[in-house]
Coordinates of C-alpha atoms in Angstrom, one line a residue:
X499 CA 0.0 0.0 0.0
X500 CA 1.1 3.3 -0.7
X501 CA 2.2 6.5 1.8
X502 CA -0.4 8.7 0.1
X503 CA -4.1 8.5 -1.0
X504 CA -5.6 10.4 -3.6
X505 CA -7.5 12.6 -0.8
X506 CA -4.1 13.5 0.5
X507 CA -2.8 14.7 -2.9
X508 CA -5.6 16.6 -3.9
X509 CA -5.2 18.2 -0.6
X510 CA -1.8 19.1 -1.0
X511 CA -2.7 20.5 -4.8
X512 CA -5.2 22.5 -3.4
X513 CA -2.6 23.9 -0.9
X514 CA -0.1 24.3 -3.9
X515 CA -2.9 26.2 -5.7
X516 CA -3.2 28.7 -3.1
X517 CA 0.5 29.1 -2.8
X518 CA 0.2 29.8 -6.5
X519 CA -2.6 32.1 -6.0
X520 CA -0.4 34.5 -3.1
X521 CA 2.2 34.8 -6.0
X522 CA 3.4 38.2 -7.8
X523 CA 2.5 36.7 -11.1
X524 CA -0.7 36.1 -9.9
X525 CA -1.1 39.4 -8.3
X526 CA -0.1 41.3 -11.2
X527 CA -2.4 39.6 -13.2
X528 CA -5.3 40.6 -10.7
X529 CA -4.6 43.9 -10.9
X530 CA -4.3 44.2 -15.0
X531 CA -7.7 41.9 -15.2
X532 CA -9.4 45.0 -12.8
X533 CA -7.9 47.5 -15.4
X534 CA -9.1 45.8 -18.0
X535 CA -12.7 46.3 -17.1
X536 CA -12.7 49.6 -15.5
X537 CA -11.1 51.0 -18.9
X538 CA -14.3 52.1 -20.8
X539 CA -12.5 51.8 -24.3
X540 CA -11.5 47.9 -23.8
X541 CA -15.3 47.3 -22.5
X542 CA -16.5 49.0 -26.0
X543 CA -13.8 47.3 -28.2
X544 CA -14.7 43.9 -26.6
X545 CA -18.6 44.4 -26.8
X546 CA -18.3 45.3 -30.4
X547 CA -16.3 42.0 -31.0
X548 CA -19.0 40.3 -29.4
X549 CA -21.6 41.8 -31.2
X550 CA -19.9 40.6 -34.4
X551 CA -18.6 37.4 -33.4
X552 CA -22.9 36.3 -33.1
X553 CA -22.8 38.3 -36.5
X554 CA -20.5 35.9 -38.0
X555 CA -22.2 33.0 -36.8
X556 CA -25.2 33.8 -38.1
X557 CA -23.6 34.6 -41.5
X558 CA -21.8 31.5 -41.2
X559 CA -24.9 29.6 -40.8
X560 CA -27.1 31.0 -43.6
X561 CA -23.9 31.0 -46.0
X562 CA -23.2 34.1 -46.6
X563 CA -19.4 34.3 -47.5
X564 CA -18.9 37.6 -48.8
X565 CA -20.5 39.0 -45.5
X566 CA -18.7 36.7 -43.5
X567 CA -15.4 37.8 -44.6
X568 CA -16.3 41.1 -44.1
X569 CA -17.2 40.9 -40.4
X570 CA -14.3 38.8 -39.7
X571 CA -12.0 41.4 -41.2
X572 CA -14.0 44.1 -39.3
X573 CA -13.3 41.2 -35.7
X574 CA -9.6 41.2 -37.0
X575 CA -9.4 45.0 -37.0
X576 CA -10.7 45.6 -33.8
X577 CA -8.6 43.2 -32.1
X578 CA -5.3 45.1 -33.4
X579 CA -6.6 48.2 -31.9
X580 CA -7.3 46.5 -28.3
X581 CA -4.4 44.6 -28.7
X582 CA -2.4 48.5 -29.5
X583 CA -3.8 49.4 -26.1
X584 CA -1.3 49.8 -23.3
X585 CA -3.4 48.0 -20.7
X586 CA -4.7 44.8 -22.9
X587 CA -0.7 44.1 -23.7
X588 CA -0.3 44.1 -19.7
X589 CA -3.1 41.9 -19.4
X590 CA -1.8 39.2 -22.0
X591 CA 1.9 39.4 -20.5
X592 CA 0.3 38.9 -17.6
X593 CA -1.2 35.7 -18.6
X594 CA 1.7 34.3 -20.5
X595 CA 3.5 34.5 -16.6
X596 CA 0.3 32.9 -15.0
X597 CA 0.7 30.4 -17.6
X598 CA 4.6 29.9 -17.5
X599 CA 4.5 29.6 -13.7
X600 CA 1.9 26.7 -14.2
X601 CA 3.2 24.7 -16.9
X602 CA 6.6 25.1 -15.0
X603 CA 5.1 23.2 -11.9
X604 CA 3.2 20.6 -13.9
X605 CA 6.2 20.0 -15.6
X606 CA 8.0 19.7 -12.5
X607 CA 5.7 17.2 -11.1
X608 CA 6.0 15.2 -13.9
X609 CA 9.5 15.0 -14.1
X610 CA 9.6 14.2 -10.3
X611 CA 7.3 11.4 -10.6
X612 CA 9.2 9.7 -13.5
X613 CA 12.4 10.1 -11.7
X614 CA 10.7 8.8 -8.0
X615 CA 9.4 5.7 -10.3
X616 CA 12.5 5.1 -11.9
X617 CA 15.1 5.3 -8.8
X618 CA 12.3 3.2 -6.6
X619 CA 12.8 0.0 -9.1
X620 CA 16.3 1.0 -9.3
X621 CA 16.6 2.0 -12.7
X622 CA 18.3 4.9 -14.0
X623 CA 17.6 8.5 -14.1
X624 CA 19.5 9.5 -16.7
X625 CA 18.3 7.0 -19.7
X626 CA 14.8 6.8 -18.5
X627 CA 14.3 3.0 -17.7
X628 CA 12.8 1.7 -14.7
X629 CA 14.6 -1.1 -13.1
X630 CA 12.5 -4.0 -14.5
X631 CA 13.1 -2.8 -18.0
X632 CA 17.3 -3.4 -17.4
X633 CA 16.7 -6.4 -15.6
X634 CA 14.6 -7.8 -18.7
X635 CA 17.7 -6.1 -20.8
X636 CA 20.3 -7.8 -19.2
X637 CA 18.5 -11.0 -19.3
X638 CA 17.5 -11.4 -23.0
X639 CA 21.3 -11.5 -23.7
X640 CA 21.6 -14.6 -22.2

């Protein structure tokens, strides 16, 4: 039987998701997210793509191409002015950091658990292979 049940990790990730809640990353992207919606010219931009976002679908739907292209070049234009905005290029470095941090310690857990499974069958870290796989190596050349 195991040290840990899957109550006790989860509890632990919860924990670590906190942690990763309290972090500067995280704060920072608070703070840009509450700019983001008190800046009246971001809350117009994104209504408008809204707006023509159902437009498109609808277009989309009923097969009109011509119009379709048009609104989406209309969409694409919009963006490049919110994206222009000082505030919306915070908000999206902000995520990329969010996002860094937590792919950084997913990928850390991962890595840890392969290298925990592979040093407790005594295998070997650096090519990968669990202890069972050498052994069954070492014993086909015979």
């Amino acid at each position: 039987m195991g040290k840990y049940t899957k109550d006790d990790i989860v509890a632990r990730a919860q924990e670590l998701a906190r942690m990763i809640s309290e972090t500067e990353e995280v704060d920072f992207f608070k703070k840009a997210e509450a700019q983001i919606h008190s800046n009246e010219k971001v809350r117009a931009l994104i209504s408008q793509i809204k707006g023509l976002q159902k437009q498109a679908v609808n277009l989309h739907h009923y097969g009109k191409e011509e119009a379709l292209k048009k609104t989406e070049a209309k969409i694409a234009s919009i963006e490049e002015e919110l994206d222009s905005i000082p505030v919306v290029q915070e908000f999206k470095q902000s995520q990329l950091e969010v996002n860094d941090l937590l792919q950084l310690v997913a990928t850390t857990i991962s890595n840890k658990v392969t290298d925990e499974v592979v040093t407790s069958t005594g295998g070997n870290i650096l090519s990968g292979e669990t202890g069972s796989e050498i052994e069954n190596k070492s014993c086909s050349h015979h």
